[in-house]
Amino acid sequence: MVTNNTVRFSQFNASLNRSSEGQLATDLSTPDNTQAQAVAEIIQLNNPDVLLINEFDYLESNPLQAVELFQQNYLSISQNGATPVEYPYAYIAPSNTGIPSGFDLNNDGTVGGGNDAFGFGFFPGQFGMLLLSKYPIDTPNVRTFQEFLWKDMPNSLLPTISTPGSGTPWYSPEEQEVLRLSSKSHWDVPILIDGETVHVLVSHPTPPVFDGEEDRNGKRNHDEIRFWSDYVTPEIGDYIYDDDGNLGGLAAGSSFVIMGDQNADPFDGDSFDNAILQLLQNPYINTNSIPSSLGGVEQASLQGGANDNHSGNPAFDTADFADGSPGNLRVDYVLPSADLQITNSAVFWPEASDPNFASVGTFPFPSSDHRLVFTDVEVGEINPFVNGVASGDTTQTSTVLWTRSILPGAVTFEYSTDANFTTIVGTETANVTDINVPVKVNIDGLIPNTQYYYRVTDVNGISSDGKFSTAASLGQQTGLKFGVSGDWRGDLAPYPAVSNADEADLKFFLEFGDTIYADYGSPVVLNPDGTEKQQAVTLDEFRAKQAEVYGQRYGLNTLGDIRASTSILATIDDHEVVDNFGGGEDLATANADIQALFGASSGLQNDSPLYENGLQAFQEYNPITDQFYGETGDEVTAGERKLYRFNTYGSDAATFVLDARSFRDPALPDVVDTTDATEVANFLAASFDPNRTMLGEVQLEDLKTDLLEAENNGITWKFIMMPQPVQNFGLAIAADRFEGYAAERTELFQFINDNNIENVVFVTADFHGTVVNNLTYQVEPFAEQIPISAFEIITGSVAFDPPFGPTVGEFLTPEQQAFYNALPVANDADSIIDDKDDFIKSVIDAGLSPLGYDPVGLNNNLAIADGLIDATLLQGDYITTHTYGWTEFDIDPITQRLTVTTYGVEPYNREELEANTEEVINRQPQIVSQFEVNPTLLIAESNLIVGSPEADILIGGIDFDAVNDIVFTGAGTDEVDTPLGGILAGNNRIFTGSNADIIFAADGDRAFGGSGNDELDATDATSYRISGGAGNDTFFLGTDGRALGGEGNDIFNVLEGGGNIIAGGEGADEFWILSDNPNTLNTPNMITDFEIGVDILGIRNQGADFSFDDLTLGGNDIMIGSQTIATLNGVNTSNLTAADFAFA
């Protein structure tokens, strides 16, 4: 469910100030500083979501050093059993304290020292401020007011400060011209809380004491407090300017929380004119709840002194000052805007009997003389899980459920087949120990082709829902729709280009590499000076980049919506680590800069700290199983992370998701001069080196094995998901693509061609634009092109600036660029250069033609490739390179026709997004390209035969011609008979649906029994493929066919035929492998999934005395005499016993 989000804002003057510059970092460099331990314990006990620490020294040379040390050595370590707390976001900036003014501001006759600085301090940054947050800080939109001049505040108190007993101004005209208002600084820090922005307004006004009768500090304190009152009041703060010169106060209607040690009590102490009432009586501020404590009351009573004469309620005190004067006061505040509802507030000041009192104590204080103050407020309606919920790696019977919670403790995953969770199928629990690390659970025992719903509940009982659908079993054709895209930068979130994908009813969505840009700056990873870091290095930095793209921004989380709506597949490209890395590259041969970046001077890149950090964060933030290669015998893959995935979706499709980075050899040098024939020839020759690999030998062999299995199992479409393009683009920047590894490219394409693997689609990414083309290969450089019946579509990007088209435009001559810039974006089907995409197509084709490569598109082919792919362009063109978007693949369950639709939005850059947020994030995806492809052996619609809901008997040659037909009987107990006679007979597709059906198959038929106890007879047929689907089915096999039992206890009868490949599927199956003279078998039959102790092998008609002892068993074979009658794939037949056989 969605709920209001309660966020704890907290203020703590922690007295983490030191007398010398850099001393704080030194003190925090070990975990042994007792004061820091006490401060950290207090923070851990209260667990704020957003925390301001006053009096935290700022070190100009390395501002984040002390911050990181405090987090690492204190907050991340349990103090006295308290739960560690993590703040992934921090903001720290310079303070006026200790900055010399050059004037004698205290009028003691000398210039210099703390009293003459712009803010009291003995070095710049002493007594500074630090803001910590569990939520992202919108750093680019932070406003600071450190240099705002006091004189520029209308009607300020500055001119009223005069030397006692005279009308002489305390500050000279020259001093008044330069004196800054802030004694430290004032900051407006926007915090992004799942789409809502809350402005945290922080400061630490000077104490109203340590002066004389002129009351210069009291009046400065007054106006420092007034600053925020003016800033949040519409129109009143129009005079205010920030350090970047931007004018004006806070935008009307903005939510905010004012936090800080204001050094002013509303009733007691020495503040000027009850200064704090400027805030407490401001109607734009919510003061309905006053934080209080029992300890404040107790200590005021125990200490006496000035406390006895105070007007204020000691329960509201936040500081334990000297007993004589001023006594304990309320000086620390957390004040939300009026639109934010307060749900709780308190001052952390336990009574002396409380075990937690020790961290607070009495003078000399173990932590600070101030007490932590918090206020809990409700912020908007948000998903309580900051990166959403997700499922992934879903198969027929299993999935992975995932989430990230910002609250430590148990997370419960429930799943059901009912959207209302009336019946819970199962429950799993994971424990959040580090709020920056997501949790996931593996779920198995699921039902194929079933819609599931899941509910994730955190430790506080707050829930969020998602859904996924399991894949259909092999042998079923249910259709398939899925989505693919990649390449999204964190600074361009929240990705309107995919805003319609969550409603597309997808079976899965493939997150296709460059899912973060670790080597591009964004607000979540900063340098010590506060600038955006251009390369993530540490594990925490990679985690921050991952969390950024799956989090909410500007009220949207489109990727989170997708991940909750369907199952996820995911793989990497290069930017999950660094641009153009190659896992198989030896760092010993790299230069010093590369070695420093990867954190190692030897070993492979895929064993380096940089790679390991990037890949660990990738696996943590994706709902995928954590798989690793074993001892492969290959140094590059042994023990490494395995992202390769092979999945099947009924008999509609198989997917093969590849990792094209982790195992690749170093890239070749790119061709610099494409007109230099020698350079070109050398590059092409080197690319055909058979010893170079992009995929790694182990992954390539897995792919080939699984491709062949998918083809043999009668699966129609095979989608090879490779993050790098495989089509020819020519010499430009070819080294990084599959063209730079041409020998391996040829090996894969030739394997597909030689094994007649049909309906192969390469789905790729990385180019930041969509280009579709059919595929050819060569056996060596400059040899003839060999076409294959496969094509490629490049998908994406979701958001990378600039897209492919404008990127190409940067390399044009000035004349070409002027022509290109004048063209509209108006995607059309022709190649007339009247729009930008046609121009880009012409540029690509100009690079392909000299090398004899196939031009762009499925409608413009080399003569040798023409006609291999039956495609029709429906909308747009086969190229679209000026949009952000994603691609949908949709397989029709009956015709198996594939429709490919690419959606896009107008691209944008970061400046546009931040300046015109509403317009950009509301851009709606539109179809920019759509085409359909008929698979090989697809039957024309005119040859579709559809039965009735009742029992049908369809006889070939009578009811239909039984030549290249599709027969779909539907419900009822049906019989379909396709005749064997005639040279054109057969090659039908038969679907009988539910109930117990009978199918007589002919040569080349593909028959699918569906549910029910079916009988499939191919006794006299060859080259057939038959599948029983669900139910207990009976098969009669012919020659050189394929048979799949599917679900249920099936019976396979081999008669005279041989050369069949048989898979029983689920259940206890019987394989009657011989029914005649064994010598009539020219080729033995193969069983791919025999399970000892479950399945049975049967032998008939060999005589009454024939028994187990008459068999010869060895290797994978079963023999009678010298004749092999069956081969059991993956089974050593010497382990078989008589119990595994039946004789009749």
XYZ file of N, CA and C in Angstrom, residues 886-959:
222
model
N 12.012 2.840 -25.304
C 12.139 1.416 -25.025
C 11.432 0.645 -26.128
N 11.684 -0.655 -26.187
C 11.128 -1.475 -27.259
C 10.338 -2.637 -26.678
N 9.171 -2.871 -27.282
C 8.274 -3.953 -26.885
C 8.295 -5.044 -27.949
N 8.366 -6.299 -27.516
C 8.343 -7.460 -28.394
C 7.088 -8.262 -28.063
N 6.290 -8.572 -29.094
C 4.997 -9.225 -28.869
C 4.837 -10.379 -29.858
N 4.738 -11.622 -29.337
C 4.581 -12.816 -30.160
C 3.130 -13.269 -30.103
N 2.511 -13.397 -31.275
C 1.137 -13.861 -31.332
C 1.078 -15.345 -30.980
N 0.154 -15.760 -30.096
C 0.140 -17.169 -29.668
C -0.265 -18.140 -30.769
N -0.999 -17.675 -31.783
C -1.453 -18.566 -32.847
C -0.498 -18.523 -34.038
N -0.319 -17.332 -34.598
C 0.506 -17.223 -35.809
C 1.993 -17.195 -35.518
N 2.351 -16.892 -34.259
C 3.742 -16.718 -33.834
C 4.410 -15.507 -34.492
N 3.612 -14.667 -35.130
C 4.163 -13.451 -35.719
C 4.710 -12.550 -34.616
N 5.868 -11.971 -34.864
C 6.525 -11.078 -33.907
C 6.294 -9.634 -34.322
N 5.743 -8.849 -33.411
C 5.583 -7.416 -33.633
C 6.532 -6.669 -32.711
N 7.326 -5.792 -33.296
C 8.343 -5.045 -32.553
C 7.968 -3.565 -32.592
N 7.731 -2.989 -31.425
C 7.277 -1.601 -31.318
C 8.249 -0.824 -30.448
N 8.741 0.274 -30.974
C 9.622 1.148 -30.194
C 8.883 2.424 -29.846
N 8.870 2.737 -28.550
C 8.251 3.959 -28.044
C 9.342 4.983 -27.752
N 9.003 6.263 -27.936
C 9.997 7.287 -27.668
C 9.383 8.593 -27.204
N 10.225 9.381 -26.534
C 9.869 10.756 -26.187
C 10.974 11.671 -26.693
N 10.648 12.915 -26.804
C 11.648 13.904 -27.181
C 12.763 13.906 -26.132
N 14.018 13.854 -26.566
C 15.112 13.809 -25.587
C 15.263 15.135 -24.863
N 15.955 15.094 -23.733
C 16.186 16.282 -22.937
C 17.557 16.165 -22.286
N 18.109 17.283 -21.878
C 19.363 17.262 -21.126
C 19.084 17.656 -19.679
N 20.114 17.657 -18.882
C 19.938 17.924 -17.455
C 19.424 19.337 -17.203
N 19.946 20.277 -17.963
C 19.526 21.656 -17.763
C 18.044 21.825 -18.058
N 17.568 21.208 -19.139
C 16.137 21.273 -19.451
C 15.300 20.630 -18.346
N 15.742 19.478 -17.868
C 14.996 18.771 -16.830
C 14.860 19.618 -15.579
N 15.940 20.261 -15.169
C 15.906 21.027 -13.930
C 15.198 22.367 -14.095
N 15.224 22.908 -15.320
C 14.592 24.206 -15.545
C 13.107 24.076 -15.882
N 12.730 23.005 -16.582
C 11.343 22.815 -17.030
C 10.847 21.441 -16.597
N 10.932 21.205 -15.309
C 10.692 19.861 -14.781
C 9.339 19.308 -15.176
N 8.280 20.042 -14.951
C 6.932 19.526 -15.193
C 6.734 19.170 -16.653
N 7.206 20.018 -17.537
C 7.025 19.740 -18.967
C 7.784 18.480 -19.373
N 9.009 18.341 -18.884
C 9.830 17.203 -19.286
C 9.269 15.898 -18.751
N 8.951 15.848 -17.467
C 8.547 14.569 -16.884
C 7.157 14.139 -17.341
N 6.406 15.048 -17.959
C 5.081 14.694 -18.461
C 5.067 14.371 -19.950
N 6.236 14.265 -20.566
C 6.284 13.837 -21.965
C 5.800 12.390 -22.069
N 4.922 12.147 -23.030
C 4.289 10.840 -23.152
C 4.935 10.025 -24.275
N 5.303 8.777 -23.992
C 5.898 7.942 -25.043
C 4.923 7.719 -26.198
N 5.435 7.841 -27.404
C 4.677 7.602 -28.623
C 5.387 6.544 -29.461
N 4.639 5.857 -30.329
C 5.271 4.882 -31.219
C 6.118 5.628 -32.245
N 7.386 5.303 -32.309
C 8.280 5.925 -33.285
C 8.760 4.921 -34.334
N 8.580 3.640 -34.066
C 8.924 2.608 -35.050
C 8.137 1.350 -34.711
N 7.616 0.694 -35.739
C 6.910 -0.568 -35.514
C 7.000 -1.427 -36.769
N 7.348 -2.679 -36.576
C 7.375 -3.616 -37.702
C 7.010 -5.003 -37.197
N 6.655 -5.879 -38.128
C 6.330 -7.246 -37.771
C 7.147 -8.203 -38.625
N 7.434 -9.360 -38.049
C 8.240 -10.365 -38.728
C 7.529 -11.707 -38.594
N 7.359 -12.377 -39.730
C 6.800 -13.726 -39.730
C 7.925 -14.733 -39.551
N 7.754 -15.668 -38.638
C 8.824 -16.653 -38.453
C 8.920 -17.592 -39.649
N 10.040 -18.231 -39.787
C 10.207 -19.250 -40.815
C 9.145 -20.324 -40.644
N 8.566 -20.754 -41.763
C 7.505 -21.767 -41.816
C 6.184 -21.237 -41.293
N 6.072 -19.915 -41.154
C 4.789 -19.358 -40.741
C 3.743 -19.607 -41.815
N 2.577 -19.975 -41.401
C 1.490 -20.282 -42.315
C 0.681 -19.015 -42.599
N 0.290 -18.852 -43.858
C -0.518 -17.689 -44.215
C -1.857 -17.734 -43.494
N -2.424 -16.557 -43.208
C -3.686 -16.510 -42.490
C -4.806 -17.223 -43.252
N -4.699 -17.246 -44.585
C -5.737 -17.908 -45.372
C -5.749 -19.410 -45.138
N -4.652 -19.980 -44.560
C -4.589 -21.412 -44.292
C -4.843 -21.720 -42.818
N -5.554 -20.867 -42.146
C -5.891 -21.085 -40.745
C -7.220 -21.823 -40.651
N -7.199 -22.983 -39.987
C -8.401 -23.786 -39.804
C -8.745 -23.766 -38.328
N -9.948 -23.315 -38.005
C -10.370 -23.173 -36.618
C -11.580 -24.065 -36.380
N -11.488 -24.909 -35.339
C -12.580 -25.796 -35.012
C -13.635 -25.118 -34.164
N -14.547 -25.932 -33.655
C -15.641 -25.418 -32.835
C -15.336 -25.680 -31.357
N -16.162 -25.138 -30.444
C -15.966 -25.453 -29.017
C -16.325 -26.900 -28.673
N -16.990 -27.603 -29.627
C -17.388 -28.981 -29.378
C -16.309 -29.936 -29.874
N -16.646 -31.243 -29.902
C -15.703 -32.257 -30.388
C -15.589 -32.168 -31.904
N -14.353 -32.001 -32.407
C -14.111 -31.882 -33.847
C -13.347 -33.087 -34.356
N -13.670 -33.501 -35.609
C -12.851 -34.468 -36.338
C -12.480 -33.803 -37.656
N -11.203 -33.513 -37.798
C -10.713 -32.815 -38.984
C -9.772 -33.744 -39.734
N -10.177 -34.121 -40.961
C -9.412 -35.064 -41.753
C -8.768 -34.323 -42.904
N -7.429 -34.417 -42.985
C -6.710 -33.783 -44.070
C -7.135 -34.359 -45.417
N -7.261 -33.470 -46.414
C -7.717 -33.886 -47.730
C -9.216 -33.869 -47.853
N -9.935 -33.775 -46.723
C -11.402 -33.705 -46.737
C -11.842 -32.372 -46.138
N -11.450 -32.156 -44.878
C -11.841 -30.927 -44.191
C -10.859 -29.779 -44.436
